[in-house]
Coordinates of C-alpha atoms and ligand atoms in Angstrom, one line a residue:
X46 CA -27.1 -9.3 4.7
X47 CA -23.8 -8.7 6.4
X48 CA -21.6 -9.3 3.2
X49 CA -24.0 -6.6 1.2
X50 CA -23.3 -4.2 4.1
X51 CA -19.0 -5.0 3.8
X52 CA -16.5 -2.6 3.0
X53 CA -15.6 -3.4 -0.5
X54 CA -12.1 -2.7 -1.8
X55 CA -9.3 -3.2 -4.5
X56 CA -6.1 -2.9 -3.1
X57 CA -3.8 -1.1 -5.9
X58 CA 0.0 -2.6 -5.0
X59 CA 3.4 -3.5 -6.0
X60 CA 4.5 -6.5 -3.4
X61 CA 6.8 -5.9 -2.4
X62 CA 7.8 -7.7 0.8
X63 CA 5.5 -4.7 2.9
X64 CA 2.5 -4.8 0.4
X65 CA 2.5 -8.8 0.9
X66 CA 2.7 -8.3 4.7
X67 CA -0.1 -5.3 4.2
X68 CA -2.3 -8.0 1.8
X69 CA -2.0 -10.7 4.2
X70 CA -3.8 -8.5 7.1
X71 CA -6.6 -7.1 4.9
X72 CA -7.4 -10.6 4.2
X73 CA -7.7 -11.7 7.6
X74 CA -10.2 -9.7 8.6
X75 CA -13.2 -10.8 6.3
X76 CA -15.4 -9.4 9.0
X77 CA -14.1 -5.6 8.2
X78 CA -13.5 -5.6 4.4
X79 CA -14.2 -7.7 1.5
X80 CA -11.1 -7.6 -1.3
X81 CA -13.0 -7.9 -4.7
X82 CA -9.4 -6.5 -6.2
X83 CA -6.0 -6.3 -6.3
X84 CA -4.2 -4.4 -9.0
X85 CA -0.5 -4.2 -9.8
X86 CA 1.5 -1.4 -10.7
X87 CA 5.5 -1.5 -11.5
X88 CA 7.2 -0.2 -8.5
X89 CA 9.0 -2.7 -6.0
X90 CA 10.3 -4.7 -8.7
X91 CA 9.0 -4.4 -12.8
X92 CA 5.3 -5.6 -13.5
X93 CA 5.6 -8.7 -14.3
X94 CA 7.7 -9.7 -11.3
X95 CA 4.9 -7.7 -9.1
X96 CA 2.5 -9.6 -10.8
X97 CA 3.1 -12.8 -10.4
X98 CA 3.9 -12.1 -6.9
X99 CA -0.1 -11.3 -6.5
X100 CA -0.7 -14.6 -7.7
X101 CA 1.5 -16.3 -5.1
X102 CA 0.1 -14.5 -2.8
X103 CA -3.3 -15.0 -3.2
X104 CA -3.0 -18.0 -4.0
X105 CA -1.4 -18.9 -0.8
X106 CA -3.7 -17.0 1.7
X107 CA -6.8 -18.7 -0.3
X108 CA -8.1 -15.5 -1.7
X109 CA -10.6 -15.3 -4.6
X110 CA -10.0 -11.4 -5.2
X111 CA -10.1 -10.9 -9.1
X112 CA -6.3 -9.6 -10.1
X113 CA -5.8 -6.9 -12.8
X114 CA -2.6 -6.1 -14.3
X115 CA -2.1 -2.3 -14.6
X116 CA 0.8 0.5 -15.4
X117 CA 4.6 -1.3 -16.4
X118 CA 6.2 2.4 -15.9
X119 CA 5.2 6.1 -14.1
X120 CA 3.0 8.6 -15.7
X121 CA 5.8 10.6 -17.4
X122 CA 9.4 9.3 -16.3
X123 CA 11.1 5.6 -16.9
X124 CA 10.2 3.1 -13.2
X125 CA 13.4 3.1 -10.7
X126 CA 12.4 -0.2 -9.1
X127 CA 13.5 -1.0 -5.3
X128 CA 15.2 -4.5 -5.7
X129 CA 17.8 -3.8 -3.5
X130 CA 15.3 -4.0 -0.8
X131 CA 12.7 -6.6 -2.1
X132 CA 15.1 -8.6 -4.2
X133 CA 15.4 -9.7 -7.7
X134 CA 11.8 -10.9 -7.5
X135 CA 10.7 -8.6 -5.3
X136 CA 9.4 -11.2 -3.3
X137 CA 12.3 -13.5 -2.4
X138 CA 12.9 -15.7 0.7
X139 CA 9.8 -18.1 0.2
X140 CA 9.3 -20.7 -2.1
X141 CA 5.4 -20.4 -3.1
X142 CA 3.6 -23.1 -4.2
X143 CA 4.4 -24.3 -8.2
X144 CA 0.4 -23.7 -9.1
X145 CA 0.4 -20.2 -7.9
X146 CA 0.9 -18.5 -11.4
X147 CA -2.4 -20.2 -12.2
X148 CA -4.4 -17.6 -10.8
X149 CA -6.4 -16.1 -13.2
X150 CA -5.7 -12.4 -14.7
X151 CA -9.0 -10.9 -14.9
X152 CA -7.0 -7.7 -16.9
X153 CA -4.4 -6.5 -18.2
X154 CA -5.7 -3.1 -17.8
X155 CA -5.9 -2.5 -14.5
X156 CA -7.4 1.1 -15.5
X157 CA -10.6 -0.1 -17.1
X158 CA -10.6 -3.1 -14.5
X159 CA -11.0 -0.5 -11.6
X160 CA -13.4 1.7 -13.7
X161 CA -15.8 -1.2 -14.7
X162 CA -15.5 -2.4 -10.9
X163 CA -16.1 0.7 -9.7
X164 CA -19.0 2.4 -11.3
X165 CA -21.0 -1.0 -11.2
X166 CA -20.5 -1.4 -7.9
X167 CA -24.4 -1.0 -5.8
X168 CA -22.0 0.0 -3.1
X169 CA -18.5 2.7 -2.8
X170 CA -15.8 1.1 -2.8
X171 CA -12.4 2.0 -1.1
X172 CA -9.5 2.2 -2.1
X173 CA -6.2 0.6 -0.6
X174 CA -3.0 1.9 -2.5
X175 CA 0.8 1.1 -1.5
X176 CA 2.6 1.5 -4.7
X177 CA 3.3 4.2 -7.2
X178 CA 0.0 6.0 -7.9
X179 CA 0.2 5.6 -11.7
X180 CA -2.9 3.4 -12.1
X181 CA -5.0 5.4 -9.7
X182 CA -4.4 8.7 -11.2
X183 CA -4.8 7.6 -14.6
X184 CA -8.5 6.2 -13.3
X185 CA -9.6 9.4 -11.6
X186 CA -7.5 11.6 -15.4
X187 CA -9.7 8.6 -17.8
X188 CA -13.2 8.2 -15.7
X189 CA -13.7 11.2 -13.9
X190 CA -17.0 10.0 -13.0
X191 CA -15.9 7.1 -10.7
X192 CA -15.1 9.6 -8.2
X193 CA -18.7 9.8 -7.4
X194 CA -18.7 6.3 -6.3
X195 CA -15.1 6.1 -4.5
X196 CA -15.6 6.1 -1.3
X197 CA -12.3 7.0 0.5
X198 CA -8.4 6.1 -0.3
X199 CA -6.1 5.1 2.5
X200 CA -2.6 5.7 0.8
X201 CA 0.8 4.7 1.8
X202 CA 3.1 7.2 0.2
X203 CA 5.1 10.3 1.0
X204 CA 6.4 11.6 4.2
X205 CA 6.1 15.1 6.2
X206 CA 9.6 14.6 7.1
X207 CA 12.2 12.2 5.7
X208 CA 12.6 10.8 2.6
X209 CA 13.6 6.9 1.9
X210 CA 14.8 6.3 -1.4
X211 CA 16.4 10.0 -2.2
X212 CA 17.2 12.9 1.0
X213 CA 13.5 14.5 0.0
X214 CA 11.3 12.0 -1.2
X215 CA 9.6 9.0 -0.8
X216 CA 9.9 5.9 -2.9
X217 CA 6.0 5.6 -4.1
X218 CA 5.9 9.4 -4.7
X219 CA 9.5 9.4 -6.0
X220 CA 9.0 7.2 -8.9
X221 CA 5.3 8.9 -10.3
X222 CA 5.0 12.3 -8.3
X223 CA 2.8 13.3 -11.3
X224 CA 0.5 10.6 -10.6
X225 CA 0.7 11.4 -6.8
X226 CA -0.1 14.9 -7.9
X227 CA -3.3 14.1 -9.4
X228 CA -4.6 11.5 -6.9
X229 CA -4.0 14.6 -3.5
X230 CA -5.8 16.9 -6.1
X231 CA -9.0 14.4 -6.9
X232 CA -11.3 16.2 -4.4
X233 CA -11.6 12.6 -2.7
X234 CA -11.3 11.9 1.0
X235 CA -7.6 10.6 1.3
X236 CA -5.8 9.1 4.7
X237 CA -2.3 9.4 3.9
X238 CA 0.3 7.0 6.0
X239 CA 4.3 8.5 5.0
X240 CA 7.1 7.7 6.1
X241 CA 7.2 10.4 9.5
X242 CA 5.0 7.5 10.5
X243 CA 5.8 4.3 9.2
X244 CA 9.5 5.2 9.8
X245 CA 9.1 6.6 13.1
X246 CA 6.5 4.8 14.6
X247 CA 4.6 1.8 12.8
X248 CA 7.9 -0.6 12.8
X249 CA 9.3 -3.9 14.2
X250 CA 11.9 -4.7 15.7
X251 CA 14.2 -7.3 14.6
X252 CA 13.5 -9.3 17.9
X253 CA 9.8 -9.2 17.1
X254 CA 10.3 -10.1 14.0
X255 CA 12.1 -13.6 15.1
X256 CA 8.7 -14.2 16.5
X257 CA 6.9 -14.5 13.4
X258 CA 7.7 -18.1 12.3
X259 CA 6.1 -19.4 15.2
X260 CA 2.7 -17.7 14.2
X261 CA 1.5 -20.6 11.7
X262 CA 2.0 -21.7 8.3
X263 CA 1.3 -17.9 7.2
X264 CA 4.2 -17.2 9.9
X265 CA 6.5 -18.9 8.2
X266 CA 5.8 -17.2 4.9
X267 CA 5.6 -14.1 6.7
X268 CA 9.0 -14.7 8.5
X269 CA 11.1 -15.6 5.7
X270 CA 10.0 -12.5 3.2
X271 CA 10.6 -10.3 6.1
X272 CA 13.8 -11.9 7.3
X273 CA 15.2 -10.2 3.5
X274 CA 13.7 -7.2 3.7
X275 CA 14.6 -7.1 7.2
X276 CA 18.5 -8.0 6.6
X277 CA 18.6 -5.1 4.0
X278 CA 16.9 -2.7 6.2
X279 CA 19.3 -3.5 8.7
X280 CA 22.2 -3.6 6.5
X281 CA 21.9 0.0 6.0
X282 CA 21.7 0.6 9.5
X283 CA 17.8 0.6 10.7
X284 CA 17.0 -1.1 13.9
X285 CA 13.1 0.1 13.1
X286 CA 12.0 -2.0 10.4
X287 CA 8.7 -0.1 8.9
X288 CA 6.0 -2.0 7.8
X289 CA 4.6 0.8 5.4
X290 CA 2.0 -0.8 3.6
X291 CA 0.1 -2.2 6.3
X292 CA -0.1 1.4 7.6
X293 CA -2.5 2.0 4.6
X294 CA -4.8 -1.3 5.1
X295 CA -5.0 -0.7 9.2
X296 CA -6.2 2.6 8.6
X297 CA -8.9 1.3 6.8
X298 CA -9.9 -2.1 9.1
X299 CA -8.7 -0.3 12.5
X300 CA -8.5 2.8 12.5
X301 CA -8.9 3.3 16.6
X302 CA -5.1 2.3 16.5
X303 CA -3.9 5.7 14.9
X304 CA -3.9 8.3 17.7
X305 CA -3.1 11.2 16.1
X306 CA -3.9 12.8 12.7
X307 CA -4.1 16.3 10.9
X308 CA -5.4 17.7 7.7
X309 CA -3.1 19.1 5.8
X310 CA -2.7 20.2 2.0
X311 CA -0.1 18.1 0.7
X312 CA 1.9 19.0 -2.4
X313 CA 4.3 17.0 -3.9
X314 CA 7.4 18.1 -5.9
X315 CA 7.6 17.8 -9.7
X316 CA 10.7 19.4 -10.6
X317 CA 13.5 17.5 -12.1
X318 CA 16.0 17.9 -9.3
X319 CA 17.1 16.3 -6.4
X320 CA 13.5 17.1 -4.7
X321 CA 11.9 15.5 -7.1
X322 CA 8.8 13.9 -5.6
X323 CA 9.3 15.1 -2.0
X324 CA 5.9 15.9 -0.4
X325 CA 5.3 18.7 1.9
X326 CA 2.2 19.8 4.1
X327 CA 1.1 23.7 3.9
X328 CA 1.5 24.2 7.5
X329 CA 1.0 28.0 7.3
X330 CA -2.5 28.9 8.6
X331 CA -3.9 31.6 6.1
X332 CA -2.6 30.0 3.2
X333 CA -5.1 28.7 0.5
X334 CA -5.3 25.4 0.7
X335 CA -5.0 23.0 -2.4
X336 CA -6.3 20.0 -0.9
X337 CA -7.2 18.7 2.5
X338 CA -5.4 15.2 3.8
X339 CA -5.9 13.6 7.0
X340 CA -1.8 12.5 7.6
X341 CA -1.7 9.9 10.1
X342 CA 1.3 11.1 12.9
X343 CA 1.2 8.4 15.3
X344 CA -0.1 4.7 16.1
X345 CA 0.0 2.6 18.9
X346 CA 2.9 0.7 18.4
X347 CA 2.2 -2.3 20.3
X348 CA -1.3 -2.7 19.8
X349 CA -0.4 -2.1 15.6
X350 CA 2.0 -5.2 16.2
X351 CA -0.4 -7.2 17.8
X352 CA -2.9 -6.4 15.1
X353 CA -0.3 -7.8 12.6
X354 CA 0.6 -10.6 14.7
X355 CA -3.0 -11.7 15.1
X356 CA -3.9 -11.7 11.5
X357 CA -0.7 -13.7 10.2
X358 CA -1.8 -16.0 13.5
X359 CA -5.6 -15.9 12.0
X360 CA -5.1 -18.2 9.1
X361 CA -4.1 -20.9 11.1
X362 CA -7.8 -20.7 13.2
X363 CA -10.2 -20.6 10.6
Ligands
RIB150 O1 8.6 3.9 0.7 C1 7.9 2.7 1.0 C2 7.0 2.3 -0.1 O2 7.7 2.0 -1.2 C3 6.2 1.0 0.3 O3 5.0 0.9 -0.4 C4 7.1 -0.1 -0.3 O4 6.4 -1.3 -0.7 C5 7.6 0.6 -1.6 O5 6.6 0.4 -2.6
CA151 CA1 4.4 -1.0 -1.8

């Protein structure tokens, strides 16, 4: 009875050091959401690479989720991958067990995956995405209809400040600001975690992070992918190491940690300049609005570290 009643959701991602981090919560907390998906998109690091990192993954936290393959490259220009954060394999620091690119591929359309998924499901299902939008937009372009049984999506993606990977724009909505485009302008609920709070608010510290290891067999996982993205983060400068992903999944399973919110209409930049893909609220208060996103602002800090702390801990209690 309980398990018909569960959140369902497919988590669209490209781990990514902060999507595995992100994946490894949502799984923790049974009680709040079941995973019946997880679909890859090129982003972090190329497909294949993003891929296979799914499989380790789920493979080492013991999930069952069915995995889909989706979009190699954006809607309309070639991928810019992040390596120089996530390295070469996007997931590097951890040796994952040999087997672990035995887990099954339900897919290698990710697009039909979702669509077939979706509009079969008795239930709506919710969706967690924390790469480039590309196989999400092209599901809501190809099946229009699935919107009607979507229940919400809890994006990580843009920023109502700062950029990351250029002075304007985020990476997710830097490398497929056409698919970003279409996803805002879907008409479906959307909580939107950028980088004014991931950035800003919903980081570790490097001290915290030292803690990690001592959290379990996850821990050490944990600890050792972070402790690479960590050292390029902090190569470059940042004390604040953001933890973007998990942004997107917390909103979903615990909300109550995310103190302050506001609807805006987002747009996202499509021209082919240096503001390509920067994303901007309509703050102006007679304007007509294109869309209406709740942007998450602000988060408990601690208590969003503790979550994260307490789910890596979680695996070791079951
Ligand atoms: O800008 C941060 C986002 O880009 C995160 O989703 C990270 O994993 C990368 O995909
Ligand atoms: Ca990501």
């Amino acid at each position: 009875w309980g398990k018909d009643l569960m959140t369902k959701v497919i988590m669209d991602c490209d781990p990514g050091i902060d999507d595995a981090i992100a994946l490894t919560v949502l799984l923790a907390h049974p009680e709040k959401a079941d995973l019946i998906g997880v679909t890859t998109v090129g982003g972090n690091v190329q497909l294949d690479y993003v891929t296979q990192n799914a499989q380790k993954l789920l493979t080492f936290l013991g999930s069952h989720a069915e995995l889909a393959a989706g979009q190699a490259t954006p809607l309309v220009k070639e991928i810019q991958t992040a390596s120089h954060v996530h390295g070469k394999t996007g997931m590097d620091g951890y040796d994952f067990p040999e087997n672990s690119l035995d887990y099954p591929i339900k897919s290698h359309n990710a697009v039909t995956y979702m669509y077939n998924k979706i509009i079969n499901s008795d239930e709506k299902i919710n969706l967690v995405a924390t790469a480039p939008l590309t196989n999400v937009a092209l599901l809501l372009k190809t099946f229009p209809d699935v919107k009607e049984n979507i229940e919400h999506i809890y994006i990580m993606g843009g920023s109502t400040l700062q950029g990351n990977i250029t002075l304007a724009a985020e990476f997710n909505a830097y490398v497929d600001p056409e698919a970003m485009d279409i996803v805002f302008n879907s008409g479906l609920p959307i909580t939107l975690s950028g980088l004014n709070l991931t950035e800003n608010k919903a980081y570790v510290t490097m001290d915290e992070i030292s803690k990690i290891k001592d959290l379990g067999h996850v821990g050490v996982m944990a600890s050792s992918i972070l402790d690479i993205y960590a050292g390029h983060e902090s190569s470059i400068g940042m004390t604040k190491i953001p933890i973007h992903d998990a942004c997107a999944v917390i909103s979903l399973i615990a909300p109550e940690l995310f103190t302050k919110s506001t609807n805006y209409s987002m747009d996202v930049s499509l021209t082919n300049d240096q503001y390509r893909g920067m994303t901007y609220p309509d703050r102006r208060v007679d304007s007509e609005k294109k869309n209406s996103i709740k942007v998450l602002e602000d988060v408990d800090r601690e208590a969003f570290v503790k979550f994260i702390f307490d789910s890596i801990a979680s695996y070791d209690k079951k």
